PDB file of C-alpha atoms in Angstrom:
ATOM      1  CA  MET V   3     -27.686  41.244 -28.756  1.00  0.00           C
ATOM      2  CA  ALA V   4     -31.468  40.902 -28.651  1.00  0.00           C
ATOM      3  CA  GLY V   5     -32.674  37.385 -28.373  1.00  0.00           C
ATOM      4  CA  GLU V   6     -29.441  35.822 -27.537  1.00  0.00           C
ATOM      5  CA  ILE V   7     -29.364  33.617 -24.264  1.00  0.00           C
ATOM      6  CA  PRO V   8     -26.747  34.211 -21.917  1.00  0.00           C
ATOM      7  CA  PRO V   9     -24.478  31.333 -20.882  1.00  0.00           C
ATOM      8  CA  ALA V  10     -26.115  29.258 -18.114  1.00  0.00           C
ATOM      9  CA  GLN V  11     -24.250  29.830 -14.793  1.00  0.00           C
ATOM     10  CA  PRO V  12     -24.672  27.357 -11.911  1.00  0.00           C
ATOM     11  CA  PRO V  13     -26.140  28.542  -8.524  1.00  0.00           C
ATOM     12  CA  PRO V  14     -23.718  29.100  -5.785  1.00  0.00           C
ATOM     13  CA  GLY V  15     -22.780  26.078  -3.863  1.00  0.00           C
ATOM     14  CA  PRO V  16     -24.459  25.762  -0.235  1.00  0.00           C
ATOM     15  CA  PRO V  17     -22.389  25.467   2.556  1.00  0.00           C
ATOM     16  CA  PRO V  18     -21.143  22.321   3.572  1.00  0.00           C
ATOM     17  CA  ARG V  19     -23.887  20.143   5.313  1.00  0.00           C
ATOM     18  CA  PRO V  20     -23.983  16.724   6.826  1.00  0.00           C
ATOM     19  CA  VAL V  21     -24.707  14.126   4.415  1.00  0.00           C
ATOM     20  CA  LEU V  22     -27.801  13.463   5.987  1.00  0.00           C
ATOM     21  CA  TRP V  23     -29.633  16.530   5.068  1.00  0.00           C
ATOM     22  CA  ARG V  24     -30.256  15.230   1.658  1.00  0.00           C
ATOM     23  CA  TRP V  25     -32.806  12.878   3.229  1.00  0.00           C
ATOM     24  CA  ARG V  26     -34.878  15.795   4.844  1.00  0.00           C
ATOM     25  CA  ARG V  27     -37.800  17.549   3.400  1.00  0.00           C
ATOM     26  CA  ASN V  28     -36.596  20.125   0.970  1.00  0.00           C
ATOM     27  CA  PRO V  29     -38.051  21.708  -2.002  1.00  0.00           C
ATOM     28  CA  LEU V  30     -34.637  22.178  -3.325  1.00  0.00           C
ATOM     29  CA  ARG V  31     -33.773  18.450  -2.969  1.00  0.00           C
ATOM     30  CA  ARG V  32     -33.071  16.800  -6.058  1.00  0.00           C
ATOM     31  CA  ARG V  33     -33.590  13.125  -7.098  1.00  0.00           C
ATOM     32  CA  THR V  34     -29.705  12.911  -7.299  1.00  0.00           C
ATOM     33  CA  ASP V  35     -29.146  14.295  -3.973  1.00  0.00           C
ATOM     34  CA  ARG V  36     -30.781  11.195  -2.580  1.00  0.00           C
ATOM     35  CA  LEU V  37     -29.431   8.868  -5.080  1.00  0.00           C
ATOM     36  CA  GLN V  38     -25.750   9.993  -4.087  1.00  0.00           C
ATOM     37  CA  THR V  39     -26.395   9.738  -0.375  1.00  0.00           C
ATOM     38  CA  TRP V  40     -27.822   6.181  -0.882  1.00  0.00           C
ATOM     39  CA  ILE V  41     -24.906   5.303  -3.026  1.00  0.00           C
ATOM     40  CA  GLY V  42     -22.505   6.779  -0.342  1.00  0.00           C
ATOM     41  CA  LEU V  43     -24.176   4.753   2.396  1.00  0.00           C
ATOM     42  CA  GLY V  44     -23.916   1.609   0.091  1.00  0.00           C
ATOM     43  CA  VAL V  45     -20.213   2.075  -0.633  1.00  0.00           C
ATOM     44  CA  LEU V  46     -19.654   2.684   3.279  1.00  0.00           C
ATOM     45  CA  ILE V  47     -21.309  -0.593   3.941  1.00  0.00           C
ATOM     46  CA  ALA V  48     -19.829  -2.552   1.288  1.00  0.00           C
ATOM     47  CA  VAL V  49     -16.459  -1.185   2.473  1.00  0.00           C
ATOM     48  CA  LEU V  50     -16.660  -2.186   6.093  1.00  0.00           C
ATOM     49  CA  ALA V  51     -18.101  -5.661   5.243  1.00  0.00           C
ATOM     50  CA  ALA V  52     -15.396  -6.355   2.373  1.00  0.00           C
ATOM     51  CA  ALA V  53     -12.323  -4.753   4.114  1.00  0.00           C
ATOM     52  CA  PRO V  54     -11.967  -7.471   7.034  1.00  0.00           C
ATOM     53  CA  VAL V  55     -12.894 -10.415   4.649  1.00  0.00           C
ATOM     54  CA  ALA V  56     -10.496  -9.401   2.182  1.00  0.00           C
ATOM     55  CA  ALA V  57      -7.731  -8.624   4.664  1.00  0.00           C
ATOM     56  CA  VAL V  58      -8.310 -12.110   6.289  1.00  0.00           C
ATOM     57  CA  LEU V  59      -8.230 -13.964   2.892  1.00  0.00           C
ATOM     58  CA  VAL V  60      -5.293 -12.278   1.650  1.00  0.00           C
ATOM     59  CA  GLY V  61      -3.215 -12.621   5.001  1.00  0.00           C
ATOM     60  CA  ASP V  62      -4.179 -16.170   5.145  1.00  0.00           C
ATOM     61  CA  ALA V  63      -2.576 -16.637   1.548  1.00  0.00           C
ATOM     62  CA  ALA V  64       0.210 -14.444   2.502  1.00  0.00           C
ATOM     63  CA  ARG V  65       0.988 -16.498   5.516  1.00  0.00           C
ATOM     64  CA  GLY V  66       0.896 -19.849   3.455  1.00  0.00           C
ATOM     65  CA  HIS V  67       3.071 -18.461   1.102  1.00  0.00           C
ATOM     66  CA  TYR V  68       5.603 -17.108   3.378  1.00  0.00           C
ATOM     67  CA  GLU V  69       5.570 -20.402   5.561  1.00  0.00           C
ATOM     68  CA  ASP V  70       6.293 -22.449   2.260  1.00  0.00           C
ATOM     69  CA  THR V  71       8.993 -20.218   1.607  1.00  0.00           C
ATOM     70  CA  ALA V  72      10.584 -20.748   5.167  1.00  0.00           C
ATOM     71  CA  ARG V  73      10.375 -24.403   4.901  1.00  0.00           C
ATOM     72  CA  HIS V  74      12.223 -24.323   1.588  1.00  0.00           C
ATOM     73  CA  GLN V  75      14.629 -22.177   2.865  1.00  0.00           C
ATOM     74  CA  LEU V  76      15.413 -24.676   5.804  1.00  0.00           C
ATOM     75  CA  GLN V  77      15.687 -27.487   3.555  1.00  0.00           C
ATOM     76  CA  THR V  78      18.145 -25.462   0.938  1.00  0.00           C
ATOM     77  CA  ARG V  79      20.616 -23.584   3.327  1.00  0.00           C
ATOM     78  CA  TYR V  80      22.252 -24.086   6.538  1.00  0.00           C
ATOM     79  CA  GLU V  81      24.505 -22.474   8.985  1.00  0.00           C
ATOM     80  CA  THR V  82      28.155 -23.107   9.057  1.00  0.00           C
ATOM     81  CA  ASN V  83      31.689 -21.689   9.906  1.00  0.00           C
ATOM     82  CA  ALA V  84      33.254 -19.289   7.438  1.00  0.00           C
ATOM     83  CA  THR V  85      36.957 -18.280   7.697  1.00  0.00           C
ATOM     84  CA  LEU V  86      37.913 -14.925   6.365  1.00  0.00           C
ATOM     85  CA  THR V  87      40.561 -14.855   3.631  1.00  0.00           C
ATOM     86  CA  GLU V  88      40.933 -10.923   4.022  1.00  0.00           C
ATOM     87  CA  ASP V  89      40.841  -8.338   6.628  1.00  0.00           C
ATOM     88  CA  ALA V  90      37.508  -6.659   6.956  1.00  0.00           C
ATOM     89  CA  PRO V  91      37.573  -2.610   6.781  1.00  0.00           C
ATOM     90  CA  ARG V  92      37.590  -0.767  10.057  1.00  0.00           C
ATOM     91  CA  HIS V  93      34.714   1.412  11.058  1.00  0.00           C
ATOM     92  CA  PRO V  94      35.721   5.396  11.115  1.00  0.00           C
ATOM     93  CA  GLU V  95      33.860   5.402  14.715  1.00  0.00           C
ATOM     94  CA  PRO V  96      35.144   2.373  16.954  1.00  0.00           C
ATOM     95  CA  GLY V  97      32.964   1.594  19.565  1.00  0.00           C
ATOM     96  CA  SER V  98      29.836   3.690  18.390  1.00  0.00           C
ATOM     97  CA  ASP V  99      26.447   2.145  17.926  1.00  0.00           C
ATOM     98  CA  GLU V 100      26.798   2.713  14.139  1.00  0.00           C
ATOM     99  CA  GLU V 101      29.720   0.270  14.117  1.00  0.00           C
ATOM    100  CA  LYS V 102      27.803  -2.277  15.959  1.00  0.00           C
ATOM    101  CA  GLN V 103      24.955  -2.213  13.185  1.00  0.00           C
ATOM    102  CA  THR V 104      27.405  -1.993  10.173  1.00  0.00           C
ATOM    103  CA  ARG V 105      28.323  -5.002   8.164  1.00  0.00           C
ATOM    104  CA  TYR V 106      31.280  -4.991   5.546  1.00  0.00           C
ATOM    105  CA  PRO V 107      31.151  -7.730   2.421  1.00  0.00           C
ATOM    106  CA  VAL V 108      34.414  -9.564   2.662  1.00  0.00           C
ATOM    107  CA  GLU V 109      35.592 -12.885   0.962  1.00  0.00           C
ATOM    108  CA  VAL V 110      35.249 -16.080   3.201  1.00  0.00           C
ATOM    109  CA  ARG V 111      36.113 -19.633   2.918  1.00  0.00           C
ATOM    110  CA  VAL V 112      33.646 -22.471   3.547  1.00  0.00           C
ATOM    111  CA  VAL V 113      33.569 -26.148   3.470  1.00  0.00           C
ATOM    112  CA  THR V 114      30.327 -27.529   2.191  1.00  0.00           C
ATOM    113  CA  ARG V 115      28.317 -30.686   3.665  1.00  0.00           C
ATOM    114  CA  GLU V 116      29.984 -32.586   0.578  1.00  0.00           C
ATOM    115  CA  GLY V 117      33.419 -31.524   1.788  1.00  0.00           C
ATOM    116  CA  ARG V 118      34.114 -28.962  -0.830  1.00  0.00           C
ATOM    117  CA  THR V 119      36.224 -25.815  -0.229  1.00  0.00           C
ATOM    118  CA  ARG V 120      34.636 -22.837  -1.553  1.00  0.00           C
ATOM    119  CA  THR V 121      34.953 -19.035  -1.418  1.00  0.00           C
ATOM    120  CA  THR V 122      32.215 -16.799  -1.309  1.00  0.00           C
ATOM    121  CA  ARG V 123      31.355 -13.252  -0.035  1.00  0.00           C
ATOM    122  CA  ALA V 124      29.673 -12.683   3.337  1.00  0.00           C
ATOM    123  CA  GLU V 125      28.743  -9.532   5.375  1.00  0.00           C
ATOM    124  CA  VAL V 126      30.807  -9.434   8.569  1.00  0.00           C
ATOM    125  CA  ARG V 127      31.553  -6.949  11.594  1.00  0.00           C
ATOM    126  CA  PRO V 128      33.990  -4.181  10.957  1.00  0.00           C
ATOM    127  CA  GLY V 129      37.653  -4.755  12.038  1.00  0.00           C
ATOM    128  CA  LEU V 130      37.589  -8.615  11.654  1.00  0.00           C
ATOM    129  CA  THR V 131      40.990  -9.778  10.263  1.00  0.00           C
ATOM    130  CA  ALA V 132      42.113 -12.523   8.154  1.00  0.00           C
ATOM    131  CA  ASP V 133      41.797 -16.362   9.670  1.00  0.00           C
ATOM    132  CA  ASN V 134      38.736 -15.071  11.969  1.00  0.00           C
ATOM    133  CA  THR V 135      35.859 -17.432  12.039  1.00  0.00           C
ATOM    134  CA  VAL V 136      32.251 -16.182  11.704  1.00  0.00           C
ATOM    135  CA  ARG V 137      28.838 -18.243  11.478  1.00  0.00           C
ATOM    136  CA  ILE V 138      26.964 -17.571   8.275  1.00  0.00           C
ATOM    137  CA  TRP V 139      24.213 -19.066   6.303  1.00  0.00           C
ATOM    138  CA  ILE V 140      25.071 -20.774   2.775  1.00  0.00           C
ATOM    139  CA  THR V 141      23.337 -22.605   0.236  1.00  0.00           C
ATOM    140  CA  ALA V 142      24.042 -26.391  -0.973  1.00  0.00           C
ATOM    141  CA  ASP V 143      26.389 -24.931  -3.359  1.00  0.00           C
ATOM    142  CA  GLY V 144      28.330 -22.851  -0.671  1.00  0.00           C
ATOM    143  CA  GLU V 145      27.065 -19.281  -1.631  1.00  0.00           C
ATOM    144  CA  ALA V 146      26.368 -17.127   1.306  1.00  0.00           C
ATOM    145  CA  THR V 147      22.942 -16.413   1.739  1.00  0.00           C
ATOM    146  CA  GLU V 148      20.190 -14.857   4.134  1.00  0.00           C
ATOM    147  CA  ARG V 149      19.235 -16.924   6.976  1.00  0.00           C
ATOM    148  CA  PRO V 150      15.522 -18.374   6.746  1.00  0.00           C
ATOM    149  CA  LEU V 151      12.452 -16.351   7.542  1.00  0.00           C
ATOM    150  CA  THR V 152      11.666 -16.463  11.115  1.00  0.00           C
ATOM    151  CA  SER V 153       8.025 -16.559  12.836  1.00  0.00           C
ATOM    152  CA  GLU V 154       8.065 -13.006  13.604  1.00  0.00           C
ATOM    153  CA  GLU V 155       8.844 -12.115  10.046  1.00  0.00           C
ATOM    154  CA  ILE V 156       6.479 -14.048   8.640  1.00  0.00           C
ATOM    155  CA  ARG V 157       3.865 -12.635  10.882  1.00  0.00           C
ATOM    156  CA  SER V 158       5.184  -9.256  10.304  1.00  0.00           C
ATOM    157  CA  ARG V 159       4.767  -9.661   6.529  1.00  0.00           C
ATOM    158  CA  THR V 160       1.410 -11.321   6.754  1.00  0.00           C
ATOM    159  CA  MET V 161      -0.079  -8.552   8.581  1.00  0.00           C
ATOM    160  CA  GLY V 162       1.389  -6.006   6.332  1.00  0.00           C
ATOM    161  CA  TRP V 163      -0.053  -7.526   3.702  1.00  0.00           C
ATOM    162  CA  ALA V 164      -3.609  -7.829   5.330  1.00  0.00           C
ATOM    163  CA  LEU V 165      -3.192  -4.000   6.175  1.00  0.00           C
ATOM    164  CA  LEU V 166      -2.393  -3.113   2.623  1.00  0.00           C
ATOM    165  CA  THR V 167      -5.383  -4.721   1.350  1.00  0.00           C
ATOM    166  CA  ALA V 168      -7.709  -3.325   3.835  1.00  0.00           C
ATOM    167  CA  ILE V 169      -6.581  -0.116   2.863  1.00  0.00           C
ATOM    168  CA  GLY V 170      -6.726  -0.866  -0.890  1.00  0.00           C
ATOM    169  CA  VAL V 171     -10.398  -1.817  -0.557  1.00  0.00           C
ATOM    170  CA  ALA V 172     -11.124   1.483   1.347  1.00  0.00           C
ATOM    171  CA  LEU V 173      -9.432   3.452  -1.322  1.00  0.00           C
ATOM    172  CA  THR V 174     -11.455   1.785  -3.985  1.00  0.00           C
ATOM    173  CA  GLY V 175     -14.674   2.467  -2.274  1.00  0.00           C
ATOM    174  CA  ALA V 176     -13.639   6.279  -1.697  1.00  0.00           C
ATOM    175  CA  ALA V 177     -12.745   6.377  -5.675  1.00  0.00           C
ATOM    176  CA  ALA V 178     -15.979   4.774  -6.687  1.00  0.00           C
ATOM    177  CA  HIS V 179     -17.948   7.185  -4.410  1.00  0.00           C
ATOM    178  CA  ALA V 180     -15.974  10.112  -5.639  1.00  0.00           C
ATOM    179  CA  LEU V 181     -16.518   8.859  -9.450  1.00  0.00           C
ATOM    180  CA  THR V 182     -20.268   8.539  -9.061  1.00  0.00           C
ATOM    181  CA  GLY V 183     -20.282  11.943  -7.458  1.00  0.00           C
ATOM    182  CA  LEU V 184     -18.490  13.423 -10.157  1.00  0.00           C
ATOM    183  CA  VAL V 185     -21.103  11.769 -12.672  1.00  0.00           C
ATOM    184  CA  LEU V 186     -23.889  13.122 -10.911  1.00  0.00           C
ATOM    185  CA  ARG V 187     -22.878  16.471 -10.613  1.00  0.00           C
ATOM    186  CA  ARG V 188     -22.062  16.611 -14.359  1.00  0.00           C
ATOM    187  CA  ARG V 189     -25.467  15.410 -14.810  1.00  0.00           C
ATOM    188  CA  ASN V 190     -27.046  18.104 -12.691  1.00  0.00           C
ATOM    189  CA  LEU V 191     -25.275  21.009 -14.568  1.00  0.00           C
ATOM    190  CA  ALA V 192     -26.297  19.557 -17.707  1.00  0.00           C
ATOM    191  CA  HIS V 193     -30.006  19.701 -16.389  1.00  0.00           C
ATOM    192  CA  TRP V 194     -29.196  23.238 -15.072  1.00  0.00           C
ATOM    193  CA  ASP V 195     -28.196  23.808 -18.844  1.00  0.00           C
ATOM    194  CA  THR V 196     -31.467  22.592 -20.277  1.00  0.00           C
ATOM    195  CA  ALA V 197     -33.583  24.372 -17.730  1.00  0.00           C
ATOM    196  CA  TRP V 198     -31.586  27.902 -18.203  1.00  0.00           C
ATOM    197  CA  ALA V 199     -32.073  27.405 -21.997  1.00  0.00           C
ATOM    198  CA  GLU V 200     -35.752  27.358 -21.539  1.00  0.00           C
ATOM    199  CA  THR V 201     -36.112  30.170 -18.969  1.00  0.00           C
ATOM    200  CA  ALA V 202     -33.692  32.692 -20.218  1.00  0.00           C
ATOM    201  CA  PRO V 203     -35.520  33.880 -23.389  1.00  0.00           C
ATOM    202  CA  ARG V 204     -38.476  35.115 -20.865  1.00  0.00           C
ATOM    203  CA  TRP V 205     -36.130  37.516 -19.159  1.00  0.00           C
ATOM    204  CA  THR V 206     -34.425  38.984 -22.422  1.00  0.00           C
ATOM    205  CA  THR V 207     -36.016  42.136 -23.782  1.00  0.00           C
ATOM    206  CA  PRO V 208     -35.946  43.295 -27.377  1.00  0.00           C
ATOM    207  CA  THR V 209     -33.754  46.598 -27.626  1.00  0.00           C
TER     208      THR V 209
END
C-alpha cells in the first residue's frame, strides 16, 4: 500500500574484527562502539585486579576455617584398636588393585578412654575375619569417624576455594560485559528503527 513504511531491517553484520578497530577513525563508528570497547577494557582490568585479591582473601579464610576444623577434630576424636565382631565380605577379585582400595562396613568393638565397651560400624579391608584387630578413629562416644584433616587436605581445599573464587570473578566480569553489550545492541537497533522511520517515506512512491 502506498505510503506504508516498510519494517526496518538492520544492516548486515560486519565480519569479526579486533576490538581495537572501534578506536580507529571510521565514519561508521558509533559512540556506542567506543563505549562498548571502553567498558570491555574496564571489565578486563577490574577482573585482572580483583581476581587475585579475592582468591587470596577467600583462600585465607578457607585455610583458617579448615585449620580450626582440624584442631577441633584432633581434640574430639582419637585413633584406637577395634575388634571385628563379624567377618568382612570377601572381594570377588582377590589380589587385584581394586581389592586393595575397597573397604566394607562391618561391626567392630571398641573400648573408649573412659573404659566403656562400645560397638560401632567401621570400614575395613575385605576378607578380615571376626576377632581381627584394626586401627580406626573414633569420637569420645566411641562412634567410628574419619581421621582429622591432614595438612595436605587443608592445602588442597584452600587452593580449591581460591581457584573457584578467581573463576567466579572472571565469569562475573564476562557476564557483565555480555549484558552491557546486549543493552547497547538493543539501543543501536532502536536508533536504527527511528532513523529508518524517518528515511523510508522518502523512498516510497505513490501508485
